[in-house]
Coordinates of C-alpha atoms in Angstrom, one line a residue:
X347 CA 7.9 -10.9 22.4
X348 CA 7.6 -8.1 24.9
X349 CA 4.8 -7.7 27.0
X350 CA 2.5 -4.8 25.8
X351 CA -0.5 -2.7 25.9
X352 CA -2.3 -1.8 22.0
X353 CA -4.1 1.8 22.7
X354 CA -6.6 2.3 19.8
X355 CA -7.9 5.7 19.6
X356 CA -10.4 6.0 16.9
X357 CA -11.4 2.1 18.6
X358 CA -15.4 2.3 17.8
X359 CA -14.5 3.5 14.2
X360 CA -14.9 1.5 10.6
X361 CA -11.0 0.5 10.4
X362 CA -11.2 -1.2 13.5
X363 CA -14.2 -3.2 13.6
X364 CA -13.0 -3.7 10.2
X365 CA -9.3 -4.4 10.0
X366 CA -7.6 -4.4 13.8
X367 CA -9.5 -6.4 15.7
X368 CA -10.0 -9.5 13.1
X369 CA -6.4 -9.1 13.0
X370 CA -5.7 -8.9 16.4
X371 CA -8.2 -12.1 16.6
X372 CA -6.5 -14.4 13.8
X373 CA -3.1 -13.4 15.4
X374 CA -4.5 -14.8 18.7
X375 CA -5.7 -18.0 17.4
X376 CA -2.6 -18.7 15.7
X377 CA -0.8 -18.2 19.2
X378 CA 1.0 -14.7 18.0
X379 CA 0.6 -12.8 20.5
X380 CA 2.3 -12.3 23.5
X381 CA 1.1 -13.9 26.8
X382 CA 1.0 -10.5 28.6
X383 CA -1.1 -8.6 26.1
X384 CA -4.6 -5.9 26.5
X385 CA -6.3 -4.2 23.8
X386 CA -7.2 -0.7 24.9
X387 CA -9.8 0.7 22.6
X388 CA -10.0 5.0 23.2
X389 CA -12.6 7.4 21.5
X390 CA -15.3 9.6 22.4
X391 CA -18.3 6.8 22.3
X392 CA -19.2 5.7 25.5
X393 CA -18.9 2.0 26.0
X394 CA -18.3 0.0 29.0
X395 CA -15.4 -2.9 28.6
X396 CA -18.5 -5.8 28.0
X397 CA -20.0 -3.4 25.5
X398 CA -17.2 -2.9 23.7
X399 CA -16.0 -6.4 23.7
X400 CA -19.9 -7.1 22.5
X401 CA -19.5 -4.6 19.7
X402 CA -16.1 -4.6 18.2
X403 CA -15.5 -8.8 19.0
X404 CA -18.4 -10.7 19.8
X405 CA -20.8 -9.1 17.4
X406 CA -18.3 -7.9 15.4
X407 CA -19.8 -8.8 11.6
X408 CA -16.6 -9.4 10.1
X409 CA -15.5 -12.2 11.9
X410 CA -18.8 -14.0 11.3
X411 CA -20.8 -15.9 13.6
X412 CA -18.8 -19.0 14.3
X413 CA -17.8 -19.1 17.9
X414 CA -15.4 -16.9 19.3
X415 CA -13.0 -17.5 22.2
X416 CA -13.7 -15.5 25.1
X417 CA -9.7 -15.6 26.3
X418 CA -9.4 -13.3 23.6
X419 CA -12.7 -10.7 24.6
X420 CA -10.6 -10.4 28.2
X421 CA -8.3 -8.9 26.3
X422 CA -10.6 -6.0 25.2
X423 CA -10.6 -3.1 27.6
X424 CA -12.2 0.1 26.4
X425 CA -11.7 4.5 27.5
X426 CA -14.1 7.1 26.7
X427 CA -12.7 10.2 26.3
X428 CA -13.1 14.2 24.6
X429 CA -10.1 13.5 22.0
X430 CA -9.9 16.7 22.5
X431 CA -9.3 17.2 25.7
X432 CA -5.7 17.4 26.9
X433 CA -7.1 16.8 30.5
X434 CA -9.2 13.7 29.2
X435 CA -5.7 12.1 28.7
X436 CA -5.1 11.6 32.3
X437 CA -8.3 8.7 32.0
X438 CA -6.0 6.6 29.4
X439 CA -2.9 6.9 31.7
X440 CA -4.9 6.1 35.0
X441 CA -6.3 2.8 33.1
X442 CA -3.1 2.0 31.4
X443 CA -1.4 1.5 35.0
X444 CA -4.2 -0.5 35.6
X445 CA -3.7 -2.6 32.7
X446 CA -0.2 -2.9 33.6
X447 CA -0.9 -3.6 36.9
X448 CA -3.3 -6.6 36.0
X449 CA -2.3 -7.7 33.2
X450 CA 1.7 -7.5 33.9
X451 CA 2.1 -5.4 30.5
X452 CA 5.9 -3.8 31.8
X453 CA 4.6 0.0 30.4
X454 CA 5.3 -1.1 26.7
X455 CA 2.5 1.2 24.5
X456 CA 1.7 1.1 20.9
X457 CA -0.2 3.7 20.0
X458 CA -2.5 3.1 17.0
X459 CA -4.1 6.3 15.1
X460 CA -7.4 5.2 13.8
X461 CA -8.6 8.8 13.7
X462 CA -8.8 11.5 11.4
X463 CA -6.2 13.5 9.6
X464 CA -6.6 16.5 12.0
X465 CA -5.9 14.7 14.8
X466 CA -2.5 13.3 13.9
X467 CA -0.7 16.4 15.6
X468 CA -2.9 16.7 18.9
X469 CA -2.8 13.4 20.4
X470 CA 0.9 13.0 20.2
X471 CA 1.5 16.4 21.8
X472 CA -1.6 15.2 24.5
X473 CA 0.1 12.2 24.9
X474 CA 3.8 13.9 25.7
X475 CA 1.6 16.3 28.1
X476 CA 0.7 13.1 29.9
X477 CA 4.4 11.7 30.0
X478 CA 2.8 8.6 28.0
X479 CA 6.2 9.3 25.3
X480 CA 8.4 8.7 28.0
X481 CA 10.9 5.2 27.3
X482 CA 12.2 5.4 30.2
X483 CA 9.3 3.5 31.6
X484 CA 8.9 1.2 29.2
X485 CA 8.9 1.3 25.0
X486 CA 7.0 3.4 23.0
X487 CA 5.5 3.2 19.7
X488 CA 2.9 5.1 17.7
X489 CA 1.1 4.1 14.6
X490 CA 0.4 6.7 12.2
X491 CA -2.7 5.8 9.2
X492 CA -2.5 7.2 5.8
X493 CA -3.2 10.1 4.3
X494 CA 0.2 11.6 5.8
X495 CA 0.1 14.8 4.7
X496 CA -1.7 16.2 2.0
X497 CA 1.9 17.1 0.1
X498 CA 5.4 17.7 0.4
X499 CA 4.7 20.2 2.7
X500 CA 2.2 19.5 4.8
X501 CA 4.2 16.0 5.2
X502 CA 7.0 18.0 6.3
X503 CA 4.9 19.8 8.9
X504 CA 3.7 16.8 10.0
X505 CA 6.9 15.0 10.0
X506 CA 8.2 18.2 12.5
X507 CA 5.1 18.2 15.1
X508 CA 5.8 14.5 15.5
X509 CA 9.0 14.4 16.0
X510 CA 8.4 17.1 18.8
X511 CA 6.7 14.1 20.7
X512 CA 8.2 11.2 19.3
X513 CA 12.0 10.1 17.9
X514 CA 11.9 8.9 14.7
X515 CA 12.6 5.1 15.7
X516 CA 9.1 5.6 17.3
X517 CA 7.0 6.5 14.7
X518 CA 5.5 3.9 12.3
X519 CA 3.9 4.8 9.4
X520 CA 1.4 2.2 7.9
X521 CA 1.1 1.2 4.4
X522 CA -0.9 -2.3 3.7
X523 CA 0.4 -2.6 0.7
X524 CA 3.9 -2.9 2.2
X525 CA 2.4 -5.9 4.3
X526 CA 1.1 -8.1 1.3
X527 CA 3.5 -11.0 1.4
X528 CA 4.2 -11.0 -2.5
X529 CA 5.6 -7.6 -1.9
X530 CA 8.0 -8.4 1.0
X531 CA 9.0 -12.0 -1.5
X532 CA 10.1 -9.2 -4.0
X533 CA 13.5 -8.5 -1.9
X534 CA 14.0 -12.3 -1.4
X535 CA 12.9 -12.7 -5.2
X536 CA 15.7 -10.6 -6.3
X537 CA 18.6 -10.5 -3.8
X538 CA 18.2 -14.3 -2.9
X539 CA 18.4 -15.8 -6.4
X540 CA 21.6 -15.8 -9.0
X541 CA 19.2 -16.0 -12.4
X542 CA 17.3 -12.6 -11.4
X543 CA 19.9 -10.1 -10.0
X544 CA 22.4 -10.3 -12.7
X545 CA 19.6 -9.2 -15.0
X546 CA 17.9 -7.1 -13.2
X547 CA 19.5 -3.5 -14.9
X548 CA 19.3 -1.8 -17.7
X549 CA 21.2 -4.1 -19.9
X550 CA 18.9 -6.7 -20.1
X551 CA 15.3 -5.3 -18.7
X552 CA 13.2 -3.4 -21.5
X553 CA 10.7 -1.6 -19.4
X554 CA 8.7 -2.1 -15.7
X555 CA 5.1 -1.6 -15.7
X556 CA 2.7 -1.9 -12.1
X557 CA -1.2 -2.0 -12.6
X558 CA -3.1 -1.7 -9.4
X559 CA -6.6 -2.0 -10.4
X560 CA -9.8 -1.9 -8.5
X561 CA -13.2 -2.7 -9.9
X562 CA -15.4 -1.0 -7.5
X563 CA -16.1 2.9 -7.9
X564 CA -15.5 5.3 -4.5
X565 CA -18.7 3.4 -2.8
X566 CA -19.4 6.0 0.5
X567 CA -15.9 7.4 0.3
X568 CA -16.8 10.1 -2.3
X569 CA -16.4 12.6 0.1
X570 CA -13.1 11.5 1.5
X571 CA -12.0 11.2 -2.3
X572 CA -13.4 13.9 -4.1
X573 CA -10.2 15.9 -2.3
X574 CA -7.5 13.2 -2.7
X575 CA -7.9 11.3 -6.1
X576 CA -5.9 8.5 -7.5
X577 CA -2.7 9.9 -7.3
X578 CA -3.0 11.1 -3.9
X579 CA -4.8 8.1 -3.0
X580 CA -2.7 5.5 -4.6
X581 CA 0.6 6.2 -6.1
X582 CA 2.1 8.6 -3.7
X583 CA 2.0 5.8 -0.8
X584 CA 1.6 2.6 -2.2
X585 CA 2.9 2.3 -5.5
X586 CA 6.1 4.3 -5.2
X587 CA 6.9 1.8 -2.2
X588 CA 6.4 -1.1 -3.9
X589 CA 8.8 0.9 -7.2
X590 CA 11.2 1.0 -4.2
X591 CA 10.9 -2.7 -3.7
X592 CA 11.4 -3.4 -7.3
X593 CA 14.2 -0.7 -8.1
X594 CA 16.3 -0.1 -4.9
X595 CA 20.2 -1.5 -4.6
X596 CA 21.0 -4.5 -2.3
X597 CA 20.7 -3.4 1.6
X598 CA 24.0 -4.1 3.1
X599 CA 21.9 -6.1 6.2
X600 CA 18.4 -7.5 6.2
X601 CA 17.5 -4.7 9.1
X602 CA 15.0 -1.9 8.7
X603 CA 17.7 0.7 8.8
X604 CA 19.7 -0.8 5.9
X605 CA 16.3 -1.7 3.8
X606 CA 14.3 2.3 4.3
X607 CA 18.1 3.8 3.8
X608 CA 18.0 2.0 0.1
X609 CA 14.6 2.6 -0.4
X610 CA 15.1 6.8 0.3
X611 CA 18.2 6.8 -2.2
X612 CA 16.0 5.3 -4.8
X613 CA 13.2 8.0 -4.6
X614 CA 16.1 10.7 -4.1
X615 CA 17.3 8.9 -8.1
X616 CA 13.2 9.8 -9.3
X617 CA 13.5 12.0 -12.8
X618 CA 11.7 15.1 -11.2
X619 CA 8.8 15.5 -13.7
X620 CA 8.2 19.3 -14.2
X621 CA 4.7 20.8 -14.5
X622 CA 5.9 22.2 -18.2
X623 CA 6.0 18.2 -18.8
X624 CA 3.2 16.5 -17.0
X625 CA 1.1 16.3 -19.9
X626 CA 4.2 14.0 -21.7
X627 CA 4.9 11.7 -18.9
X628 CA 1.0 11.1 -16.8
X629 CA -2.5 10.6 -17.5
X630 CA -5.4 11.5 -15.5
X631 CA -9.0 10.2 -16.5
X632 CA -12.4 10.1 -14.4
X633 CA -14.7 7.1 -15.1
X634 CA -18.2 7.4 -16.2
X635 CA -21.4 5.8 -16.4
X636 CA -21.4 2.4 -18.7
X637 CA -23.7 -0.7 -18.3
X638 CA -21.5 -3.9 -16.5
X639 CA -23.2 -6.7 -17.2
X640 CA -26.6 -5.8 -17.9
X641 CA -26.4 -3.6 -14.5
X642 CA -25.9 0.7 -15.0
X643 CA -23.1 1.7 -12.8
X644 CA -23.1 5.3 -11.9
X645 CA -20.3 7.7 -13.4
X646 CA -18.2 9.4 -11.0
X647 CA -19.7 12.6 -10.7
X648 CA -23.6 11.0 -9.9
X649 CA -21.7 9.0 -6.8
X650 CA -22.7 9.9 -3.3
X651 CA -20.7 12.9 -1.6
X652 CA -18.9 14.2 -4.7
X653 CA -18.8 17.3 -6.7
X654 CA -21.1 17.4 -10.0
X655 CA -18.2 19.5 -11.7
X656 CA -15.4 17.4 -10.3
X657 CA -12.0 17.1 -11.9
X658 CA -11.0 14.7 -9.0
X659 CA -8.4 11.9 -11.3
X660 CA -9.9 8.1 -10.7
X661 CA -7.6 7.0 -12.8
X662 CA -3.6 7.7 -13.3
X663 CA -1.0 6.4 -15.7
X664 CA 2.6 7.9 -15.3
X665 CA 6.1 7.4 -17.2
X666 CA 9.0 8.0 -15.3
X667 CA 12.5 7.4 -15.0
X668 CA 15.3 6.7 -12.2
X669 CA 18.2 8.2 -12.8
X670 CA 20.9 5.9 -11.2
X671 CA 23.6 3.6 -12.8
X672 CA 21.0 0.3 -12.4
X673 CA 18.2 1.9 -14.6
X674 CA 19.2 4.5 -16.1
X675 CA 17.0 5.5 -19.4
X676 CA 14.8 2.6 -18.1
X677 CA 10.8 3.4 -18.5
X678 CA 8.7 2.4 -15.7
X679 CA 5.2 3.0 -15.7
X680 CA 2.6 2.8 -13.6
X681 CA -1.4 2.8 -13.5
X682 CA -4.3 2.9 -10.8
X683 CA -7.7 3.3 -11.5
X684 CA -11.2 2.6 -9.8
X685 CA -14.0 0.6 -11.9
X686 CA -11.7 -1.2 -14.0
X687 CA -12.5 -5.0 -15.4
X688 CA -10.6 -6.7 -12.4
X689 CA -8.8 -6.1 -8.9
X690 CA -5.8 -7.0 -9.6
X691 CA -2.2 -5.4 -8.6
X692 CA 0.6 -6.6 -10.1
X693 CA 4.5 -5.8 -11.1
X694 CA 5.6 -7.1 -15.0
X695 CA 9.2 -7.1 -15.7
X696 CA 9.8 -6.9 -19.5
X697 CA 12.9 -8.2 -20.8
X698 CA 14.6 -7.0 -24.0
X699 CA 14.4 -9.2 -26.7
X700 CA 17.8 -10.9 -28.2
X701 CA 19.5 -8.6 -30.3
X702 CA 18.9 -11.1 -33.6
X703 CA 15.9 -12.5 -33.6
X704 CA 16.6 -15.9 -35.1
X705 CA 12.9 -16.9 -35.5
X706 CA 11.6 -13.3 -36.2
X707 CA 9.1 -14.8 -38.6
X708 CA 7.7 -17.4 -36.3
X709 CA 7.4 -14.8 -33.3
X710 CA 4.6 -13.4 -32.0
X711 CA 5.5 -9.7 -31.8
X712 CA 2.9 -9.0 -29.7
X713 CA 4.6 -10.8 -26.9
X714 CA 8.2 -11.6 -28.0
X715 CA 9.5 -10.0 -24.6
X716 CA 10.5 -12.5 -22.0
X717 CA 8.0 -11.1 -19.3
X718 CA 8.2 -12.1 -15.5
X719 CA 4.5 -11.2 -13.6
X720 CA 4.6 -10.7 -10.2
X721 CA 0.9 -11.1 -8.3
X722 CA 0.5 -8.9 -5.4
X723 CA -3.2 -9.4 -5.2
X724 CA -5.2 -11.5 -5.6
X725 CA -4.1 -14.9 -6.4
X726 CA -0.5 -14.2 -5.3
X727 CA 2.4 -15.9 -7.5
X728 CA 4.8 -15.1 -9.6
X729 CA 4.6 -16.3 -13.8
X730 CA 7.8 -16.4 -16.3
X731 CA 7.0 -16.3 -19.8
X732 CA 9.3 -17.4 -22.7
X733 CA 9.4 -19.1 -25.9
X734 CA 9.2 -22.3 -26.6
X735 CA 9.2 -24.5 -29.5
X736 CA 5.6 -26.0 -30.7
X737 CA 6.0 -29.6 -31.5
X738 CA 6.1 -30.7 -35.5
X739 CA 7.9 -29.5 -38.5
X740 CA 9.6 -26.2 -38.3
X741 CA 10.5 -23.6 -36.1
X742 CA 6.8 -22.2 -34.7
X743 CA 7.4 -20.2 -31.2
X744 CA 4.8 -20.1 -28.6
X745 CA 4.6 -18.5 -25.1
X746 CA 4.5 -20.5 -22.6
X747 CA 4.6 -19.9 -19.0
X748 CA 6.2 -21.3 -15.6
X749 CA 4.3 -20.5 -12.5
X750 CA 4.1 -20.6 -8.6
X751 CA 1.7 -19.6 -6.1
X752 CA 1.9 -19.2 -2.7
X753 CA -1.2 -21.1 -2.5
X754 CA 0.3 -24.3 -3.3
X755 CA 2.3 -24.3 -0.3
X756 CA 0.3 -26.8 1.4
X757 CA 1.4 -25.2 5.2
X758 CA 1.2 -22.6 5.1
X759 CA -0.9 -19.7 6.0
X760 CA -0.7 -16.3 3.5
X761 CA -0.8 -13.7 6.4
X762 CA -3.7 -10.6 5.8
X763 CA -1.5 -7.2 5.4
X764 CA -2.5 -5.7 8.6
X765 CA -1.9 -8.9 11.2
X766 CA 1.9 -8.6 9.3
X767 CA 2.3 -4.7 9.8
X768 CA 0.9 -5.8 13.4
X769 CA 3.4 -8.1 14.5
X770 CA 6.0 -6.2 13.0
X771 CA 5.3 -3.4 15.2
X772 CA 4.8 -5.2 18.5
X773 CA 8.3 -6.4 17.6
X774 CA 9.8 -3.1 17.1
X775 CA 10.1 -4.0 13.3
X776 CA 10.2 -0.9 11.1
X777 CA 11.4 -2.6 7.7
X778 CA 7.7 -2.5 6.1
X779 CA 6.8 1.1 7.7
X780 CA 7.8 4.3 5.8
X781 CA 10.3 6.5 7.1
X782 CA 9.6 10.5 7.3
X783 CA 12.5 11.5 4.9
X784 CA 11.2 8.9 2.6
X785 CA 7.3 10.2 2.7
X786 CA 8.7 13.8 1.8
X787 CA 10.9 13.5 -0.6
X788 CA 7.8 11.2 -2.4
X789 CA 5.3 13.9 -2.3
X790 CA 8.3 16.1 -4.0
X791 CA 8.1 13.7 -6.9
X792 CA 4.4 13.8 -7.2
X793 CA 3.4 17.5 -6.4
X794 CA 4.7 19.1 -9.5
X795 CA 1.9 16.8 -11.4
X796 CA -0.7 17.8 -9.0
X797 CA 0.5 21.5 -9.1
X798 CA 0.1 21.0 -12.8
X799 CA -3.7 19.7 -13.0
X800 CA -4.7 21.9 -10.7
X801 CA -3.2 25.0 -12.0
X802 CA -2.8 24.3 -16.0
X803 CA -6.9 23.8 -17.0
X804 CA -5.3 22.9 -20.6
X805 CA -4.7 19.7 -19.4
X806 CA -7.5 17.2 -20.2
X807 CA -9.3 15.0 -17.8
X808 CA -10.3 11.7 -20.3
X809 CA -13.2 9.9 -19.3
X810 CA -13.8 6.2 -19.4
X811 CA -16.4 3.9 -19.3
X812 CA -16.8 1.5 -15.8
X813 CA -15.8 -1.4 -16.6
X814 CA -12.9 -0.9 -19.1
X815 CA -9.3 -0.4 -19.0
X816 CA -8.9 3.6 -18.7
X817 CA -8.5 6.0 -21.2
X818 CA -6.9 4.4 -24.6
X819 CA -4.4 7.5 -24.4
X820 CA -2.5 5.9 -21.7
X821 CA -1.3 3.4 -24.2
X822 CA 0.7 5.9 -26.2
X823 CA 2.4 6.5 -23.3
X824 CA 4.4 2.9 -23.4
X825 CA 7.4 3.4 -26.1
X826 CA 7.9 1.0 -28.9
X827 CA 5.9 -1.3 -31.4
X828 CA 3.9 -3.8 -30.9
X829 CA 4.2 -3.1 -26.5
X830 CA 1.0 -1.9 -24.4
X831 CA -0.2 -2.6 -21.5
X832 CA -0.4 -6.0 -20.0
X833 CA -4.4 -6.1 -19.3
X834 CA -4.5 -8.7 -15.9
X835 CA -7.0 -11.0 -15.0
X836 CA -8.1 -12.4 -11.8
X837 CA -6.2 -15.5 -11.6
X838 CA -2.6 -15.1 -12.3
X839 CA -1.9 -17.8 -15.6
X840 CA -5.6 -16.7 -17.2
X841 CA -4.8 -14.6 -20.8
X842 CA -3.1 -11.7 -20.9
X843 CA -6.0 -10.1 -23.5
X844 CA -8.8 -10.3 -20.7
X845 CA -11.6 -7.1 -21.3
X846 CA -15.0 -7.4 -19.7
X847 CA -17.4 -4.6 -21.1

């Protein structure tokens, strides 16, 4: 791997005492990281290098207190600057020739964006003020956090100012979710194995359903959520890339070019759903104050930093369709909500059922499709279900299921999301970032709906309990008999009928 320099700004924030540097650290221990390598943290606070090696590393509370290798701390350098401050930006450039110098880095920068929104524009243009975009003297790479944009058209903007500063094959624009390992096995899952790609279409697969579900309310983030919501905050990024895993066509090569040029067409093939129809095809709900437990948690509304009369969604279930030859008249839905039973995220893939059912009578109709769960979190695997015959007289058909987990690979180590988004971008890896014309043409699917429950106060806001599994509406959604939801637990194989109220 090439020598190189990772310039934090936003270094003394939450996401990277948090998530960077633990990341950074594992990735050391497990001898990842190139041998010429510096950490330069950047933001306003004003830390010498041993304070912020003391703050951010050795004292860092989320790597515990076990002992911590001090090869690693000597790679911590830190910057105060005005953010600001265009002239501030001749400080970072000064100290990254130093690093260079000392460290023998060759000028290669990544430039990570732990900072708000609002600064997504100005550094880049400070940075190309400062000649710190050049190539010529070494790569270039900056790391762009979510929210990008607010919609389609302030992710356009956005797209535009950047690419002022930056070429496309510079900018990498995170998404976790993209870096969970069950969600990169979905392309080797599919395109690596003859018994899943010949029926993965719409001639044998019945309908797609993706639950991402979170158990904990907003926390301190009410602020920050009260103007974004579930849609915003979910299904715009993360779940409509991982549809793209599911959904898109075979990539000609195994490269990022071939892999983001597959996953565009697929959101181009998105059924626009018009704001005449959003009341058909989503949900929106808001949870409320229930008893978990024996404990009272707090409703939406009474959480910290958030409107008393918000409408803000915590919850969304869509229907949709992709209108290409694989799926077409396909249903996939999806659903994300805050203080459900569980965390879990996971894809189901259900199969039709054979066109005579032989042992109709026998079957449980309840789950007579041939289902196969895919675990993105936790407890990562993947679980096929089918029939079986129950030993004894007659013809009595039970489920049964076949299972892996990634945990039973005795080896091996289950990488965290960001150390894999990480490496991949000290490589020069893009495959598991999201391209510009991919992030537009996303927020073009999902701002009709938003347009619609902003603008169309007809359309309800259902409220649900904490601790349950949404509104009930969202399970009118789902077409034919005896299908709803699949309701997951926290381990993988555990019953499919799991409620905790």
């Amino acid at each position: 791997m090439d020598p190189q320099v990772l310039v934090i700004f936003g270094a003394s924030g939450d996401l990277a005492q948090r998530k960077l540097i633990p990341a950074l650290y594992h990735l050391y221990k497990g001898q990842f990281l190139p041998e010429h390598f510096a950490v330069l943290g950047v933001s306003r606070t004003d830390y010498s290098d041993e304070a912020f090696r003391k703050e951010v590393f050795l004292e860092n509370p989320h790597l515990g207190d076990s002992g911590k290798e001090e090869g690693f701390a000597r790679m911590l350098f830190y910057q105060s600057i005005d953010t600001l401050d265009s002239a501030d930006y001749e400080k970072v450039r000064k100290r990254l020739e130093e690093i260079d110098e000392n460290r023998k880095t060759g000028g290669n920068y990544i430039f990570y964006l732990s900072v708000p929104p609002s600064l997504y524009t100005k550094i880049p243009a400070f940075l190309s003020e400062h000649g710190l975009n050049d190539k010529e003297k070494g790569w270039k790479r900056l790391v762009i956090e979510k929210p990008f944009g607010y919609d389609r058209n302030s992710a356009g903007e956005l797209n535009h100012s950047l690419q002022q500063y930056f070429h496309e094959d510079q900018i990498y624009r995170i998404d976790h979710y993209l870096g969970k390992e069950t969600v990169q096995n979905l392309l080797v899952t599919r395109f690596a194995n003859g018994i899943f790609e010949p029926l993965w279409n719409r001639n044998y697969v019945h309908h797609i359903e993706i639950t991402a579900a979170e158990n904990i309310g907003v926390g301190k983030r009410g602020g920050y959520y009260d103007h974004s919501g579930a849609l915003r905050d979910m299904v715009q990024n993360h779940l409509l890339q991982v549809v793209a895993h599911v959904a898109m066509e075979p990539p000609t090569t195994a490269d990022a070019a071939s892999i983001r040029s597959e996953k565009l067409k697929l959101f181009q093939s998105l059924r626009p759903i018009g704001e005449s129809e959003v009341e058909k095809f989503a949900i929106r709900g808001q949870y409320i104050g229930a008893s978990i437990d024996g404990q009272r948690v707090p409703g939406y509304r009474e959480e910290e930093g958030v409107d008393k009369n918000s409408t803000t969604e915590t919850y969304v279930a869509l229907k949709f369709f992709i209108d290409n030859w694989r799926w077409a008249d396909v249903p996939f839905y999806i659903r994300t909500g805050k203080r459900l039973p569980t965390k879990a995220t996971e894809i189901v893939v259900y199969f039709k059922s054979p066109p005579h059912h032989l042992f109709r009578s026998e079957l449980d109709l309840m789950n007579m499709n041939n289902q196969l769960i895919i675990r993105v979190q936790p407890d990562e695997g993947i679980l096929l279900k089918f029939g079986m015959k129950v030993p004894g007289a007659g013809f009595k058909v039970k489920n049964v299921g076949m299972d892996f987990h990634y945990s039973d690979l005795t080896n091996a180590t289950v990488p965290e999301a960001y150390q894999r988004l990480i490496i991949d971008v000290m490589k020069g890896d893009a495959t598991l970032y999201a391209r510009g014309d991919s992030v537009e043409v996303a927020w073009k699917f999902v701002d009709p709906i938003l347009h619609a429950w902003k603008n169309q106060e007809n359309i309800k806001l259902y409220g649900y309990p904490a601790g349950t599994w949404g509104p009930e509406v969202a399970n009118k959604l789902i077409d034919g008999d005896n299908v709803s939801w699949r309701n997951p637990c926290s381990n993988l194989t555990d019953s499919s009928d799991y409620r905790l109220l």
